[in-house]
Each structure stands twice: as structure tokens, then as C-alpha cells.
Tab-separated table of C-alpha atoms and ligand atoms in Angstrom:
chain	number	residue	atom	x	y	z
A	169	MET	CA	-0.169	-0.150	-0.178
A	170	ARG	CA	1.554	3.693	-1.442
A	171	VAL	CA	-0.743	5.479	1.452
A	172	ALA	CA	-3.264	5.339	3.581
A	173	ALA	CA	-4.501	7.871	5.857
A	174	LEU	CA	-5.374	7.790	10.241
A	175	LEU	CA	-9.043	8.612	10.515
A	176	MET	CA	-8.611	10.392	14.225
A	177	ALA	CA	-12.081	10.554	15.694
A	178	ALA	CA	-11.404	8.698	19.620
A	179	GLY	CA	-11.805	12.120	20.763
A	180	ARG	CA	-14.575	13.164	23.647
A	181	GLY	CA	-15.411	16.542	22.648
A	182	GLU	CA	-15.409	17.753	25.232
A	183	ARG	CA	-14.563	21.494	24.751
A	184	LEU	CA	-17.215	21.843	21.859
A	185	GLY	CA	-19.692	20.585	26.149
A	186	GLY	CA	-19.025	17.245	26.249
A	187	GLY	CA	-22.441	16.045	24.726
A	188	GLU	CA	-22.401	14.243	21.337
A	189	PRO	CA	-18.074	13.571	20.785
A	190	LYS	CA	-17.729	16.462	17.643
A	191	GLN	CA	-17.390	13.388	15.152
A	192	PHE	CA	-20.477	12.074	15.128
A	193	LEU	CA	-22.345	16.056	14.711
A	194	PRO	CA	-24.776	15.888	11.678
A	195	LEU	CA	-23.259	18.954	9.003
A	196	LEU	CA	-25.512	19.277	6.334
A	197	GLY	CA	-27.916	15.862	7.697
A	198	ARG	CA	-24.329	13.674	7.359
A	199	PRO	CA	-21.972	12.867	10.452
A	200	VAL	CA	-18.930	15.814	9.880
A	201	LEU	CA	-16.675	11.601	10.305
A	202	ARG	CA	-18.110	10.845	7.110
A	203	HIS	CA	-17.640	14.300	5.438
A	204	ALA	CA	-13.655	14.748	7.535
A	205	ALA	CA	-13.220	10.376	5.297
A	206	GLU	CA	-14.554	11.792	2.105
A	207	ALA	CA	-12.745	15.299	2.513
A	208	LEU	CA	-9.248	12.886	2.495
A	209	LEU	CA	-10.232	10.982	-0.394
A	210	ARG	CA	-11.205	14.181	-2.925
A	211	ASP	CA	-8.229	14.070	-4.167
A	212	GLY	CA	-7.929	9.585	-5.355
A	213	LEU	CA	-5.123	9.413	-3.710
A	214	VAL	CA	-5.914	7.543	-0.218
A	215	ASP	CA	-5.311	3.888	-0.654
A	216	ALA	CA	-7.444	2.868	3.175
A	217	ILE	CA	-8.790	4.757	6.190
A	218	GLN	CA	-7.640	2.643	9.201
A	219	PRO	CA	-10.518	5.302	11.461
A	220	VAL	CA	-9.683	4.571	16.060
A	221	CYS	CA	-12.451	5.297	17.868
A	222	ALA	CA	-13.284	4.714	20.951
A	223	ASP	CA	-14.179	1.382	21.545
A	224	GLU	CA	-17.972	1.692	22.036
A	225	GLU	CA	-18.247	3.412	19.464
A	226	ARG	CA	-16.492	1.386	16.737
A	227	GLY	CA	-20.006	-0.764	15.333
A	228	ARG	CA	-21.458	3.145	14.662
A	229	VAL	CA	-17.795	4.728	13.297
A	230	ASP	CA	-17.722	1.198	10.769
A	231	SER	CA	-21.424	2.073	9.684
A	232	ILE	CA	-20.618	5.511	9.071
A	233	LEU	CA	-18.503	4.931	6.520
A	234	ALA	CA	-19.504	2.600	4.689
A	235	GLY	CA	-19.189	1.672	1.438
A	236	LEU	CA	-15.882	4.146	1.396
A	237	PRO	CA	-12.502	1.609	0.892
A	238	VAL	CA	-11.891	1.900	4.892
A	239	LEU	CA	-10.753	-0.429	7.334
A	240	PRO	CA	-12.188	-1.751	10.313
A	241	ALA	CA	-12.083	0.898	13.063
A	242	ILE	CA	-9.280	0.548	15.597
A	243	PRO	CA	-9.885	1.825	19.535
A	244	GLY	CA	-7.793	4.495	20.628
A	245	GLY	CA	-6.208	6.584	23.512
A	246	ALA	CA	-6.568	8.047	26.533
A	247	THR	CA	-4.504	11.750	23.984
A	248	ARG	CA	-4.924	11.652	20.437
A	249	GLN	CA	-0.833	10.997	20.978
A	250	ALA	CA	-2.188	7.119	22.179
A	251	SER	CA	-4.820	6.968	19.835
A	252	VAL	CA	-2.423	8.159	16.997
A	253	LEU	CA	0.121	5.273	17.522
A	254	ALA	CA	-2.741	2.779	18.509
A	255	GLY	CA	-3.993	3.579	14.340
A	256	LEU	CA	0.235	3.356	13.564
A	257	GLU	CA	0.592	0.327	14.958
A	258	ALA	CA	-2.676	-1.003	12.805
A	259	LEU	CA	-1.531	-0.404	10.364
A	260	GLU	CA	1.824	-1.398	10.106
A	261	SER	CA	0.420	-5.199	9.028
A	262	HIS	CA	-0.642	-3.062	5.897
A	263	ALA	CA	3.287	-2.300	5.163
A	264	PRO	CA	2.045	1.898	3.691
A	265	THR	CA	5.012	3.471	2.123
A	266	LEU	CA	3.004	6.968	3.368
A	267	VAL	CA	0.100	7.959	5.897
A	268	LEU	CA	-1.500	11.231	6.688
A	269	VAL	CA	-3.336	11.774	10.166
A	270	HIS	CA	-5.624	13.672	9.766
A	271	ASP	CA	-8.491	14.968	12.570
A	272	ALA	CA	-12.608	13.429	12.359
A	273	ALA	CA	-13.007	16.634	13.959
A	274	ARG	CA	-12.228	18.214	10.714
A	275	PRO	CA	-14.724	18.138	8.390
A	276	ALA	CA	-14.194	19.902	4.679
A	277	VAL	CA	-10.275	19.715	3.614
A	278	PRO	CA	-10.490	21.797	0.455
A	279	ALA	CA	-9.480	20.274	-2.575
A	280	GLY	CA	-5.686	19.474	-2.673
A	281	THR	CA	-5.082	19.475	0.097
A	282	VAL	CA	-4.534	16.051	0.510
A	283	LYS	CA	-1.894	16.493	-3.070
A	284	ALA	CA	-0.039	19.501	-1.454
A	285	VAL	CA	1.085	17.223	1.110
A	286	LEU	CA	1.696	14.508	-0.112
A	287	ALA	CA	3.936	16.325	-3.440
A	288	ALA	CA	5.663	17.601	-0.312
A	289	LEU	CA	7.036	14.087	1.087
A	290	GLU	CA	8.736	13.788	-2.026
A	291	GLU	CA	11.909	16.191	0.047
A	292	ALA	CA	11.173	16.268	3.309
A	293	GLU	CA	9.797	13.741	5.689
A	294	GLY	CA	7.228	16.178	6.918
A	295	ALA	CA	4.909	17.878	5.231
A	296	ILE	CA	1.734	19.954	6.709
A	297	PRO	CA	-1.039	21.581	5.937
A	298	ALA	CA	-0.525	25.586	7.596
A	299	GLN	CA	-2.081	28.384	7.547
A	300	PRO	CA	0.024	32.210	8.816
A	301	VAL	CA	-1.519	34.301	11.613
A	302	ALA	CA	-2.844	37.564	10.068
A	303	ASP	CA	-3.966	38.334	14.453
A	304	THR	CA	-1.511	40.692	16.383
A	305	LEU	CA	-0.982	38.021	19.488
A	306	LYS	CA	-1.607	38.825	23.616
A	307	LEU	CA	-0.031	35.645	26.662
A	308	ALA	CA	-3.293	37.077	28.803
A	309	GLU	CA	-3.951	36.091	31.973
A	310	ASP	CA	-7.440	36.268	34.422
A	311	GLY	CA	-8.461	38.810	30.873
A	312	ALA	CA	-5.484	41.033	31.865
A	313	ILE	CA	-2.469	41.030	29.296
A	314	ILE	CA	1.190	40.771	29.942
A	315	ARG	CA	2.691	40.514	26.491
A	316	THR	CA	2.033	40.841	22.942
A	317	VAL	CA	3.877	38.127	21.692
A	318	PRO	CA	5.995	38.371	18.102
A	319	ARG	CA	3.607	37.044	15.589
A	320	GLU	CA	6.523	36.940	12.533
A	321	GLY	CA	7.364	33.416	11.269
A	322	LEU	CA	3.959	31.970	13.336
A	323	HIS	CA	1.298	29.948	11.828
A	324	ARG	CA	-0.998	27.262	12.870
A	325	ALA	CA	-0.981	24.160	12.323
A	326	GLN	CA	-3.465	22.045	10.600
A	327	THR	CA	-4.209	17.810	8.936
A	328	PRO	CA	-3.635	16.088	7.342
A	329	GLN	CA	-0.424	16.329	7.751
A	330	GLY	CA	2.106	13.511	6.063
A	331	PHE	CA	4.507	11.666	6.482
A	332	ARG	CA	7.185	8.805	5.817
A	333	PHE	CA	5.542	5.294	7.328
A	334	SER	CA	8.161	3.557	9.256
A	335	LEU	CA	9.798	6.804	10.814
A	336	LEU	CA	6.395	8.615	12.568
A	337	LEU	CA	6.171	4.320	13.847
A	338	SER	CA	9.094	4.224	15.656
A	339	LEU	CA	8.763	8.413	16.526
A	340	HIS	CA	5.931	7.386	18.402
A	341	ARG	CA	6.863	4.438	19.762
A	342	ALA	CA	10.234	6.045	21.468
A	343	ALA	CA	8.299	8.960	22.730
A	344	PRO	CA	4.502	8.578	23.666
A	345	GLY	CA	3.540	11.743	25.316
A	346	GLY	CA	0.906	14.095	25.145
A	347	ALA	CA	1.380	16.117	21.231
A	348	THR	CA	-1.243	17.112	20.623
A	349	ASP	CA	0.208	17.172	16.909
A	350	ASP	CA	2.367	15.159	14.622
A	351	ALA	CA	4.909	17.064	13.760
A	352	SER	CA	6.120	17.866	16.873
A	353	LEU	CA	7.680	14.092	17.071
A	354	LEU	CA	9.628	15.054	13.957
A	355	GLU	CA	10.501	18.585	15.025
A	356	ALA	CA	11.775	17.287	18.723
A	357	ALA	CA	14.062	14.872	16.485
A	358	GLY	CA	15.371	17.541	14.074
A	359	HIS	CA	13.351	16.102	10.667
A	360	ALA	CA	12.445	18.227	8.545
A	361	VAL	CA	9.267	19.055	7.586
A	362	ARG	CA	7.994	21.515	5.383
A	363	LEU	CA	5.389	23.697	5.302
A	364	VAL	CA	2.175	24.072	2.625
A	365	PRO	CA	-0.868	26.373	2.536
A	366	GLY	CA	-3.743	25.271	4.597
A	367	SER	CA	-6.783	27.908	4.304
A	368	GLU	CA	-9.408	28.806	6.562
A	369	GLU	CA	-12.080	26.848	5.484
A	370	ASN	CA	-10.498	24.037	7.138
A	371	VAL	CA	-11.917	24.196	10.366
A	372	LYS	CA	-10.955	21.535	13.974
A	373	ILE	CA	-14.459	21.067	15.170
A	374	THR	CA	-13.275	22.790	19.019
A	375	TYR	CA	-15.660	25.597	19.964
A	376	PRO	CA	-19.315	25.130	19.917
A	377	GLY	CA	-20.201	27.968	16.549
A	378	ASP	CA	-17.507	26.308	14.913
A	379	LEU	CA	-19.562	23.918	13.500
A	380	GLU	CA	-22.693	26.146	12.125
A	381	ARG	CA	-19.230	28.624	10.702
A	382	ILE	CA	-18.403	25.804	8.198
A	383	GLU	CA	-22.083	25.264	7.738
A	384	ALA	CA	-22.515	28.497	6.972
A	385	ALA	CA	-19.223	27.828	4.663
A	386	MET	CA	-20.529	24.970	2.392
A	387	LEU	CA	-24.246	26.363	2.860
A	388	PRO	CA	-23.740	28.341	-0.567
A	389	ARG	CA	-22.033	25.292	-2.774
A	390	MET	CA	-24.710	23.316	-2.390
A	391	LEU	CA	-27.249	24.343	-5.221
A	392	PRO	CA	-30.702	22.998	-4.551
A	393	ARG	CA	-32.634	19.942	-6.925
A	394	VAL	CA	-36.153	19.208	-6.860
A	395	GLY	CA	-37.238	15.370	-8.240
A	396	THR	CA	-41.199	14.439	-8.280
A	397	GLY	CA	-41.525	10.807	-9.190
A	398	PHE	CA	-46.268	9.347	-9.624
A	399	ASP	CA	-46.956	5.538	-9.229
A	400	VAL	CA	-50.200	3.405	-9.442
A	401	HIS	CA	-50.925	0.229	-8.722
A	402	ARG	CA	-53.971	-2.588	-8.133
A	403	LEU	CA	-56.083	-4.122	-5.989
A	404	VAL	CA	-56.427	-6.631	-5.725
A	405	GLU	CA	-57.272	-9.380	-2.845
A	406	GLY	CA	-55.060	-11.985	-0.559
A	407	ARG	CA	-51.872	-8.944	-0.595
A	408	PRO	CA	-51.450	-7.344	2.153
A	409	LEU	CA	-51.206	-2.965	1.003
A	410	PHE	CA	-48.199	-1.343	2.175
A	411	LEU	CA	-47.541	2.501	2.130
A	412	CYS	CA	-45.232	3.691	2.862
A	413	GLY	CA	-43.075	1.394	4.160
A	414	VAL	CA	-46.021	0.520	6.680
A	415	GLN	CA	-48.751	-2.139	7.276
A	416	VAL	CA	-52.022	-0.484	6.993
A	417	PRO	CA	-54.955	-3.149	7.698
A	418	HIS	CA	-57.197	-3.088	4.610
A	419	ALA	CA	-59.177	-5.284	3.096
A	420	LEU	CA	-57.255	-5.142	-0.104
A	421	GLY	CA	-53.631	-5.528	-1.423
A	422	LEU	CA	-51.640	-4.042	-3.766
A	423	ASP	CA	-50.676	-6.110	-6.920
A	424	GLY	CA	-46.772	-5.633	-8.193
A	425	HIS	CA	-43.453	-7.284	-8.799
A	426	SER	CA	-42.239	-6.182	-5.147
A	427	ASP	CA	-44.711	-5.203	-2.187
A	428	ALA	CA	-46.102	-2.537	-4.376
A	429	ASP	CA	-45.862	0.804	-1.891
A	430	VAL	CA	-46.726	2.556	-4.195
A	431	GLY	CA	-46.259	5.748	-1.928
A	432	LEU	CA	-42.531	4.252	-1.714
A	433	HIS	CA	-41.969	3.733	-5.024
A	434	ALA	CA	-43.319	6.970	-6.229
A	435	LEU	CA	-40.660	8.503	-3.005
A	436	CYS	CA	-37.729	6.964	-4.714
A	437	ASP	CA	-37.943	8.445	-8.594
A	438	ALA	CA	-38.787	11.205	-7.045
A	439	ILE	CA	-34.407	10.669	-5.573
A	440	TYR	CA	-33.753	9.610	-8.519
A	441	GLY	CA	-35.111	11.886	-10.938
A	442	ALA	CA	-33.830	15.064	-8.932
A	443	LEU	CA	-30.276	13.334	-8.908
A	444	ALA	CA	-30.594	13.058	-12.831
A	445	GLU	CA	-30.136	9.034	-12.411
A	446	GLY	CA	-32.743	7.459	-14.474
A	447	ASP	CA	-35.712	5.999	-11.514
A	448	ILE	CA	-36.387	3.307	-9.368
A	449	GLY	CA	-36.781	0.049	-12.780
A	450	ARG	CA	-33.411	1.173	-14.154
A	451	HIS	CA	-31.935	0.393	-11.124
A	452	PHE	CA	-34.728	-2.577	-9.030
A	453	PRO	CA	-35.573	-4.477	-13.119
A	454	PRO	CA	-38.525	-6.120	-12.512
A	455	SER	CA	-37.571	-9.166	-14.804
A	456	GLN	CA	-35.182	-9.375	-12.060
A	457	MET	CA	-36.301	-12.595	-10.042
A	458	GLN	CA	-34.487	-11.531	-6.235
A	459	TRP	CA	-37.040	-8.020	-6.093
A	460	LYS	CA	-39.860	-11.007	-6.189
A	461	ASP	CA	-41.980	-9.128	-3.394
A	462	ALA	CA	-38.598	-7.430	-1.899
A	463	ASP	CA	-39.433	-5.424	0.551
A	464	SER	CA	-39.406	-1.308	-1.442
A	465	ALA	CA	-38.214	0.231	2.370
A	466	ALA	CA	-34.854	-1.740	0.706
A	467	PHE	CA	-35.696	0.817	-2.302
A	468	LEU	CA	-35.763	3.752	-0.570
A	469	ARG	CA	-32.618	2.604	1.754
A	470	HIS	CA	-30.745	2.538	-1.617
A	471	ALA	CA	-32.273	5.964	-2.764
A	472	ALA	CA	-30.435	7.294	0.450
A	473	GLY	CA	-27.246	5.572	-0.032
A	474	ARG	CA	-27.079	7.706	-3.841
A	475	ILE	CA	-28.087	11.004	-2.552
A	476	ALA	CA	-25.130	10.573	0.497
A	477	ALA	CA	-22.838	9.045	-2.158
A	478	ARG	CA	-23.774	12.489	-4.063
A	479	GLY	CA	-22.142	14.339	-0.967
A	480	ALA	CA	-26.845	15.669	-1.637
A	481	VAL	CA	-29.151	16.786	1.459
A	482	LEU	CA	-32.298	15.528	1.616
A	483	ALA	CA	-33.988	19.066	2.591
A	484	ASN	CA	-37.531	17.470	2.580
A	485	ALA	CA	-39.741	14.876	0.989
A	486	ASP	CA	-43.518	15.181	0.242
A	487	VAL	CA	-45.470	12.059	-0.429
A	488	THR	CA	-49.532	12.258	-1.317
A	489	LEU	CA	-51.340	9.725	-1.345
A	490	ILE	CA	-54.523	9.172	-3.629
A	491	CYS	CA	-57.385	6.828	-2.366
A	492	GLU	CA	-60.572	6.878	-1.550
A	493	ARG	CA	-59.669	4.362	1.372
A	494	PRO	CA	-58.387	3.151	3.769
A	495	LYS	CA	-58.079	6.531	5.288
A	496	ILE	CA	-54.607	7.059	5.717
A	497	THR	CA	-54.617	10.543	8.493
A	498	PRO	CA	-54.997	7.878	11.341
A	499	HIS	CA	-51.243	6.317	9.991
A	500	ALA	CA	-49.612	8.729	8.623
A	501	PRO	CA	-47.903	9.706	11.739
A	502	ALA	CA	-45.875	6.020	11.574
A	503	MET	CA	-45.151	6.059	7.978
A	504	ILE	CA	-43.446	9.763	8.186
A	505	ALA	CA	-41.561	7.477	11.622
A	506	ARG	CA	-40.506	4.926	9.034
A	507	VAL	CA	-39.962	6.878	6.153
A	508	ALA	CA	-37.081	9.671	8.066
A	509	SER	CA	-35.449	6.108	9.223
A	510	LEU	CA	-34.825	4.950	6.266
A	511	LEU	CA	-33.871	8.356	4.861
A	512	GLY	CA	-31.533	8.377	8.107
A	513	VAL	CA	-33.499	12.315	8.620
A	514	PRO	CA	-35.219	13.928	10.364
A	515	GLU	CA	-39.229	13.260	11.045
A	516	GLY	CA	-39.736	16.722	10.213
A	517	ARG	CA	-38.300	16.741	6.927
A	518	ILE	CA	-40.981	14.287	5.302
A	519	SER	CA	-44.668	15.529	5.000
A	520	VAL	CA	-46.873	11.556	3.712
A	521	LYS	CA	-51.052	13.346	3.512
A	522	ALA	CA	-53.374	12.061	1.038
A	523	THR	CA	-56.632	12.687	-0.951
A	524	THR	CA	-59.239	10.474	-2.595
A	525	THR	CA	-60.390	11.788	-6.413
A	526	GLU	CA	-63.814	12.739	-5.172
A	527	ARG	CA	-64.490	8.593	-6.587
A	528	LEU	CA	-63.924	9.741	-9.569
A	529	GLY	CA	-61.397	7.713	-11.814
A	530	PHE	CA	-59.436	4.566	-11.005
A	531	PRO	CA	-58.650	5.595	-7.878
A	532	GLY	CA	-62.244	6.559	-6.788
A	533	ARG	CA	-63.400	3.468	-8.386
A	534	GLU	CA	-61.154	1.629	-5.304
A	535	GLU	CA	-59.291	-0.869	-8.144
A	536	GLY	CA	-56.164	0.752	-7.882
A	537	ILE	CA	-53.696	3.055	-5.190
A	538	ALA	CA	-51.538	5.795	-6.852
A	539	ALA	CA	-49.091	8.208	-5.547
A	540	GLN	CA	-46.606	11.198	-5.999
A	541	ALA	CA	-43.826	12.989	-4.047
A	542	ALA	CA	-41.411	15.336	-4.917
A	543	VAL	CA	-38.384	15.676	-2.743
A	544	SER	CA	-36.248	18.460	-2.526
A	545	LEU	CA	-32.218	17.747	-2.482
A	546	LEU	CA	-28.720	20.427	-1.651
A	547	VAL	CA	-26.529	18.543	-3.619
A	548	PRO	CA	-22.978	20.524	-3.916
A	549	ALA	CA	-22.139	21.900	-6.918
B	1821	CTP	N1	-8.210	12.165	19.337
B	1821	CTP	C1	-8.225	10.964	19.488
B	1821	CTP	N2	-8.131	10.172	20.518
B	1821	CTP	C2	-7.976	10.722	21.683
B	1821	CTP	C3	-7.975	12.606	21.118
B	1821	CTP	C4	-8.165	13.330	20.614
B	1821	CTP	O1	-8.068	10.727	17.979
B	1821	CTP	N3	-7.623	10.801	22.369
B	1821	CTP	C5	-9.050	13.073	18.881
B	1821	CTP	C6	-10.693	13.535	17.813
B	1821	CTP	O2	-11.007	12.424	18.130
B	1821	CTP	C7	-10.242	15.115	17.209
B	1821	CTP	C8	-8.945	15.325	16.676
B	1821	CTP	O3	-7.443	14.048	18.187
B	1821	CTP	O4	-10.345	14.278	15.893
B	1821	CTP	C9	-8.697	16.821	17.594
B	1821	CTP	O5	-8.944	16.351	18.610
B	1821	CTP	P1	-8.843	18.185	19.825
B	1821	CTP	O6	-10.258	18.846	18.791
B	1821	CTP	O7	-8.745	17.970	21.160
B	1821	CTP	O8	-10.414	16.922	19.671
B	1821	CTP	P2	-11.266	16.165	21.420
B	1821	CTP	O9	-10.325	15.566	21.392
B	1821	CTP	O10	-12.330	15.731	20.957
B	1821	CTP	O11	-11.566	18.110	22.097
B	1821	CTP	P3	-11.741	18.190	23.247
B	1821	CTP	O12	-10.015	18.380	24.116
B	1821	CTP	O13	-12.313	19.777	23.279
B	1821	CTP	O14	-12.289	17.381	24.436
B	1822	MG	MG1	-8.646	17.111	22.772
């Protein structure tokens, strides 16, 4: 393996308030950790990511990072440096030439940073992105200035930091301690560490307000896209009735190759439409036996996966079921909860409602049920 990356996610986020650790908080609807991993992969130069997290969070981290080139998460230690050492030890059997060490709390690494860090490693044993300090620096105690500290030559270190793997492993093994970044181990041992330009975007979420600032900076780069979907299935005897992922008691059920859940089918088509990725029939051809009587929840999970794969966010979804009977209103809260959980979004972003056609046409004659859906996505421009 040429380039491995450690994704450091074993911290507890005490400075943010000590609630849910910051790497798990939602940023534009997806965990910060997922953004950080995707950012590492953006330049296409990282072969595998090794996540390091609290022992009890390993399952959660693996599922958040599903679908990316990641190794199973391993447990970290009490300090960031102990966590990095654990990660390096886990990578040893993969024998990477170069290793990047990145904070999971930095979700907005711009394109080009990983490339610049790796390029600088051609000539140095370490390289880090850093920003020159612009503000005048004051040393203070108890709210009063002691003196002004010269800022000339001072830089703020960011991650991902890059190193020759074997050197970083041996330095960490030799000096376990409390370093807050990895370059400092090379500095102390007299190795050259190059600076490459950092970015004001590449903020480490540390204090309250940081997450909101990153989100505000990302939002203008997302374009709203709308999709619509429509589906009809015939009502027949002897089939259960599934609508929006919920089984509804009724004398008739919908006929179709899968479970014929018109609500979920219309919703999937709306999502595929917003992404310009075809329709449900393209992703799940009715000619394939494996989808016979399939639970349509699998289709919606796939559509949700496509939203995530495109780095998009579901702003809202609105489904209208068109039928005389059964009455939908009593079941709408359960349908909303089910759809929200399948899509991994808060319930407030989902609407399920119903209308009749005043007894006109096929829904009026109760020959079938129709559904239409509209979704709005925010997709990276
Ligand atoms: N980190 C880690 N293991 C630790 C401590 C920190 O893997 N024992 C990770 C954090 O998850 C974070 C990165 O190192 O992604 C940078 O650390 P920091 O910003 O200090 O995060 P926390 O330790 O979580 O925050 P705080 O110091 O406010 O508690
Ligand atoms: Mg910390």
C-alpha cells in the first residue's frame, strides 16, 4: 500500500460541551466524520483509511463510513497521541509507504490539500498544511494582557499531516506522550517538516459555533435540485397492503412484482429524478426474480445511499397517497417515522398526506392506489 490515512475520532469533544462527540454531529445532514473521510479521499490519492475511535463506538463508525475504502475501526487511547500510536500499529501489517494523520473533527479539507502534502513528502520526511497567523497575539492571564507575542513566522498547524510511515511509527513508539500534533515529534527529533498552504475553510470543530460556521460556509456551494415521482398499483384480494413502509389493515392489497408500496416507489423515483439517475426500474429491474415480493424499504435505502454517494442532503420530501380507502391520516405519523428512519433524516423533513379523487377515475372506483412525491435535495455544485 502506498498511502494510508489515519482518521482520528477517539476524542470526547469536551471543549464543545462534552455531549455527543463532535465527530458524530450532523453537518448538512451527515456526520462530521463522514465528511472528513470523504475529504481525505477527494484527491484520489489515499488507498485506505484507518479510523480510530472509542472502543464502544467502533460499530457506529464502521456504519457511518460504509462504502468507502476503510479498514475496520480500531480503539484509540486516552490522548490523541496514544490514539495515533494505536492507529499506526494497526497499519503496520499493511506496510504503507506514506501515512496521513487527520482529525475527524476537520470535515472541510479543500481539494488539493492532500495532493500538496503528499507532493511535499518527496523532499521531506513530514509535511503539514498551515496558515500564517494574521492577528496580533497577546499573552494574557485572568483577562489581562501580560505582553504582546511577536507573530512573525508563526503558523497555525492543520491536518491532514503527512509522513513517511516507518519514521512516524518509530518516533511514536519511542516517545509516547501528549503531543497534540504529529509534526512535533519530527521537529523534536530534528527531521525536516515542510509547510504547504493551509486553508481558512479547514477548521477543526473545537468550540461552540464552529460547526455552524462550517455549515454556513458549505451551504452556498450546494445547489437545490427538485425531483418528482408518480406510481400506480392495482388493488387485489389476498395481498397485504403496504404504504410508505407501513402495513395498513385493509380488505385489499396492492399487486405488483415487489410489495407494490406505491408511496415508497414514487418517493424513490423522485430521489432518482432529482439526482438525474434514472428511475426505480433501472436500479431494480422487474425482470429480476430477486425483487419479487421485495420489501420496498430496500429500494428507499438504495436511494438514500445514492444521496449520500453524491454528497447531497435531503432538504424535504412530500408524498401524497391518492385513494378513497383506507383512510391514511391515522397511519401518517407511523409512515413519516418509517420514511425518515429509512432516509436517515429528522421526521420534520418528511410529509405524508392523502387525497381522494371524489370517487372519479380508477382511485375513485378503488381499482388501484396512486402516489406522487416531490423531493428537494441540496447537491454539491
Ligand atoms: N482524538 C483522538 N483520541 C484522543 C483525543 C482526540 O483520536 N484521545 C482525536 C479527536 O477525535 C479529534 C482530533 O483527535 O478528531 C483532534 O482532537 P481535539 O480537537 O482535541 O478533539 P477532542 O479531544 O474530541 O476535543 P476536546 O479536546 O475539546 O475534548
Ligand atoms: Mg482533545
